[in-house]
Amino acid sequence: SSGINAEWPLRPGTMMKHLLLLATFTGIVTGYCGPKAERKFEVLLRPEPRVEIELGDTISLVCAAHGHNMMDPLVYWVKGIGPDLNEEGKRMGPTAVGKSTFYIEKAEKEDIDNYKCVIEDCCSGNKEEITVEILVPEETCQDVYGVGHVVFGATWVFRNWTAAIADCESKGLELALPKNEEENAQLQRDLQASFETHPNAAKFAHENWCWIAATDEETEDTWLAVKDNEPLTYFNWDKKQPDNKDLPLLQKGKNQNIVGNSNLARTQNVAGIHRGTGMWDDSFVHYKRPYACLCPTD
């Protein structure tokens, strides 16, 4: 069949100003749907799940699929699917057939977000969603984006408590843990300053809690520091915390094997800090949250 390539640059000044859709029309795009058992779509081009850029860089993400014994599927992009990649988000731009290219000539702070390419089968309505995280370098502990000097460097990535500890250690650092009221106030200020300035933080607008390096896994209500396994001498628990809340029965079966220690997954044996108030709460180890590492002093 013959093909026609069409391009639609969107009008400047709209939300979709950066989006360029390339659609390939073929002779079968007439609503054709073959026998159900014989039709399917095949993803031809799949964008990378994680794209790290600098502000001002060009971004070009291609998503394409072809229908077998059916018309080519619809392809479109959605922005703002949340840090856990599960939110509905906002649909962007026109819908393409077969192929869509998400294009940003010069990335701005507002473009640093989580997206998904949606491929939709026009015959059955079935969809495949391909998520893409666009982010800038963390540059933990550096004075970037106007954050200023920090003692604790925030990382705006969703990780569980165990993974947050491991990430800080991989950088030669340690997960933040305030030892006194002054350090707690400093951590809260550094988290909030980073949240207000770092491009990666915008997607965490509805996530107020960040991990700290404290656990009572060994003995309930005996909170220890991860670094040296010594009992904590300073706490800043929120009202009625810690409450060691048990995981709801409906969630136990699917969550207890998320980490190696099923006891950690069933009860609240790790701690977090509220970036807005500086108060602490106990939580489940498998929950995913941002966090901060203690920066080197030299």
XYZ file of C-alpha atoms in Angstrom:
298
model
C 0.000 0.000 0.000
C 1.072 3.573 -0.551
C 2.026 5.846 2.360
C 1.815 9.549 3.155
C 3.923 11.178 5.867
C 2.396 14.183 7.612
C 3.792 16.573 10.225
C 1.904 18.921 12.585
C 4.048 21.464 14.479
C 1.822 22.784 17.242
C 1.143 26.476 17.776
C 3.580 28.235 20.144
C 2.106 29.328 23.437
C -0.016 26.237 24.014
C 0.649 23.478 26.526
C 1.653 21.234 23.631
C 4.084 23.752 22.103
C 6.935 21.253 22.206
C 5.109 18.277 20.744
C 5.653 17.239 17.137
C 3.564 14.357 15.907
C 4.684 12.312 12.915
C 1.901 10.057 11.659
C 2.191 7.504 8.902
C -1.041 6.804 7.050
C -1.316 3.568 5.065
C -3.946 2.103 2.818
C -5.407 0.044 5.669
C -6.274 3.020 7.881
C -9.962 2.787 7.047
C -11.193 1.141 10.242
C -10.231 -2.361 9.125
C -10.322 -4.996 11.867
C -9.556 -8.584 10.917
C -10.652 -11.692 12.806
C -10.003 -11.274 16.526
C -7.755 -14.324 16.771
C -5.523 -13.075 13.944
C -5.100 -9.408 14.766
C -2.500 -7.792 17.004
C -0.249 -4.763 17.078
C 3.516 -4.836 17.274
C 5.583 -2.117 18.973
C 8.287 -1.081 16.509
C 9.954 1.797 18.362
C 9.968 2.013 22.141
C 11.409 5.062 23.971
C 13.965 4.536 26.743
C 12.351 4.374 30.215
C 14.741 6.948 31.728
C 16.124 9.969 29.861
C 18.625 12.224 31.648
C 19.216 15.647 30.127
C 20.478 19.125 30.946
C 18.123 22.103 30.767
C 18.312 23.526 27.258
C 18.938 20.133 25.642
C 16.832 18.815 22.776
C 14.610 15.818 23.496
C 13.291 13.524 20.786
C 11.321 10.429 21.803
C 9.813 8.154 19.172
C 6.985 5.705 19.784
C 5.688 3.562 16.925
C 3.582 0.451 16.367
C 2.114 -1.493 13.448
C -1.143 -3.409 13.233
C -1.294 -6.950 11.854
C -4.667 -7.839 10.314
C -5.961 -4.569 11.670
C -5.500 -0.862 11.151
C -2.380 0.685 12.699
C -2.978 1.636 16.346
C -3.443 5.148 17.672
C -0.405 6.674 19.401
C -0.415 9.627 21.798
C 1.481 11.074 24.785
C 0.431 11.809 28.372
C 2.268 14.136 30.776
C 2.299 14.229 34.588
C 1.812 10.569 35.517
C 3.308 11.085 38.985
C 6.508 9.871 40.647
C 5.124 6.329 40.884
C 4.196 6.369 37.159
C 0.611 5.404 38.008
C -1.335 8.669 37.884
C -3.711 9.422 35.037
C -1.846 12.498 33.788
C -2.918 14.922 31.086
C -3.208 13.910 27.452
C -1.080 15.995 25.111
C -1.627 17.104 21.558
C -3.307 15.403 18.601
C -3.483 11.652 18.277
C -1.249 10.046 15.656
C -1.678 6.801 13.766
C 1.214 4.370 13.835
C 3.968 6.727 14.990
C 4.357 9.728 17.283
C 7.496 11.727 18.041
C 7.627 13.763 21.228
C 10.011 16.625 20.495
C 11.320 19.427 22.722
C 13.795 21.758 21.062
C 15.083 23.317 24.285
C 13.989 21.621 27.483
C 12.799 23.917 30.258
C 12.171 23.237 33.936
C 8.465 22.641 33.282
C 9.338 19.824 30.865
C 11.092 17.737 33.535
C 8.329 15.277 34.307
C 7.144 11.704 33.872
C 5.367 10.826 30.639
C 3.866 7.839 28.916
C 3.342 6.898 25.301
C -0.024 5.217 24.869
C -0.559 2.781 22.001
C -4.245 2.003 21.545
C -5.787 -0.781 19.498
C -8.667 0.814 17.594
C -10.413 -2.516 17.144
C -10.578 -3.751 20.734
C -9.628 -0.671 22.746
C -6.687 -2.516 24.328
C -3.736 -0.312 25.255
C -0.040 -0.585 25.928
C 1.523 2.193 27.978
C 5.250 2.916 27.824
C 6.472 5.166 30.649
C 9.350 7.616 30.318
C 11.046 9.542 33.133
C 12.688 12.755 31.978
C 15.041 14.160 34.582
C 18.160 16.276 35.060
C 21.287 15.063 36.922
C 20.732 14.855 40.677
C 24.031 16.576 41.485
C 23.566 15.644 45.135
C 25.176 18.130 47.559
C 26.042 20.661 44.835
C 24.798 24.252 44.677
C 22.610 23.899 41.580
C 19.373 25.492 40.371
C 19.600 28.130 43.114
C 19.352 25.686 46.030
C 22.374 27.255 47.758
C 24.730 25.523 50.200
C 23.226 22.391 51.721
C 24.262 19.991 54.474
C 21.855 17.323 53.221
C 21.534 16.744 49.475
C 18.060 15.715 48.311
C 17.438 13.035 45.709
C 14.071 13.354 43.962
C 13.650 9.754 42.893
C 11.087 7.275 44.210
C 12.933 4.459 46.029
C 12.091 2.199 48.935
C 13.941 2.640 52.227
C 16.515 -0.075 51.527
C 17.249 1.247 48.050
C 17.609 4.800 49.384
C 20.301 3.642 51.832
C 22.090 1.758 49.062
C 21.991 4.755 46.704
C 23.557 7.097 49.263
C 26.244 4.508 50.002
C 26.980 4.113 46.281
C 27.898 7.811 46.255
C 30.175 7.441 49.279
C 27.538 9.118 51.467
C 24.972 8.014 54.038
C 21.222 8.406 54.300
C 20.331 11.461 56.390
C 19.587 11.038 60.088
C 19.340 14.131 62.330
C 21.079 13.701 65.701
C 19.626 16.809 67.365
C 17.085 19.607 66.915
C 19.499 21.776 64.953
C 20.302 19.024 62.455
C 16.618 18.184 62.100
C 15.816 21.815 61.262
C 18.718 21.863 58.792
C 17.477 18.725 57.047
C 13.963 20.118 56.800
C 15.276 23.418 55.344
C 17.512 21.636 52.828
C 14.694 19.364 51.677
C 12.312 22.270 51.255
C 14.891 24.451 49.470
C 15.645 21.656 47.028
C 11.948 20.921 46.530
C 11.342 24.551 45.563
C 14.255 24.817 43.108
C 15.319 21.438 41.691
C 13.621 20.521 38.382
C 13.297 16.867 39.400
C 11.242 17.799 42.469
C 8.133 19.177 40.759
C 6.586 15.732 40.258
C 6.720 15.198 44.056
C 4.288 18.012 44.857
C 1.948 15.573 46.600
C 4.679 13.561 48.341
C 5.662 15.174 51.642
C 7.594 12.351 53.292
C 11.289 11.562 52.818
C 13.329 8.673 54.227
C 15.746 8.914 57.162
C 18.207 6.259 58.388
C 16.396 4.910 61.456
C 14.807 1.510 62.081
C 13.355 -0.567 64.936
C 13.472 -3.827 63.000
C 15.430 -5.736 65.671
C 13.368 -4.729 68.709
C 10.039 -2.935 68.526
C 10.257 0.671 69.817
C 14.049 0.505 70.084
C 15.096 2.803 67.254
C 18.628 2.388 65.927
C 20.788 4.368 63.537
C 21.596 2.477 60.348
C 25.223 3.663 60.307
C 26.390 2.208 63.643
C 23.341 0.304 64.954
C 23.374 2.492 68.055
C 20.135 3.574 69.824
C 18.863 7.010 68.873
C 19.045 9.727 71.516
C 17.038 12.275 69.534
C 13.531 11.908 68.087
C 11.038 14.279 66.524
C 7.961 12.088 66.221
C 4.713 13.560 64.978
C 1.613 13.284 67.161
C 0.644 9.679 67.974
C 3.798 8.412 66.244
C 5.382 5.945 65.973
C 2.262 3.767 65.851
C 3.717 0.602 64.243
C 0.682 0.337 62.020
C 0.147 -3.104 60.548
C -0.166 -3.610 56.817
C -3.845 -4.067 55.853
C -4.787 -7.723 55.422
C -5.663 -7.237 51.757
C -2.138 -6.009 51.056
C -0.139 -8.527 53.061
C -0.137 -11.257 50.490
C 1.200 -9.126 47.682
C 3.606 -7.004 49.745
C 5.292 -9.344 52.198
C 7.856 -10.556 49.655
C 8.752 -7.157 48.207
C 11.921 -7.114 50.295
C 14.003 -9.902 51.778
C 12.663 -9.466 55.302
C 8.909 -10.070 55.271
C 8.573 -8.748 58.846
C 9.824 -5.356 57.660
C 7.226 -5.318 54.915
C 4.288 -6.163 57.210
C 4.876 -3.590 59.945
C 6.170 -0.032 60.157
C 9.795 -0.438 61.161
C 11.533 2.410 59.320
C 11.274 6.179 59.617
C 10.631 9.213 57.465
C 10.621 12.996 57.885
C 7.977 15.437 56.641
C 9.721 17.960 54.402
C 7.293 20.707 55.368
C 7.226 20.321 59.153
C 10.313 18.289 60.039
C 8.197 15.828 62.052
C 8.883 12.080 61.927
C 6.670 9.095 61.186
C 7.244 5.338 61.063
C 6.464 3.619 57.781
C 6.684 0.446 55.686
C 10.055 -0.375 54.159
C 8.604 -1.109 50.718
C 6.960 2.305 50.328
C 8.762 4.508 47.826
C 9.813 8.041 48.750
C 12.489 10.627 47.960
C 15.315 11.127 50.452
C 18.490 13.054 51.251
C 22.090 11.998 51.794
C 24.449 13.598 54.318
C 26.939 15.664 52.317
C 30.703 15.503 52.954
C 32.068 18.281 55.146
C 35.321 18.865 53.236
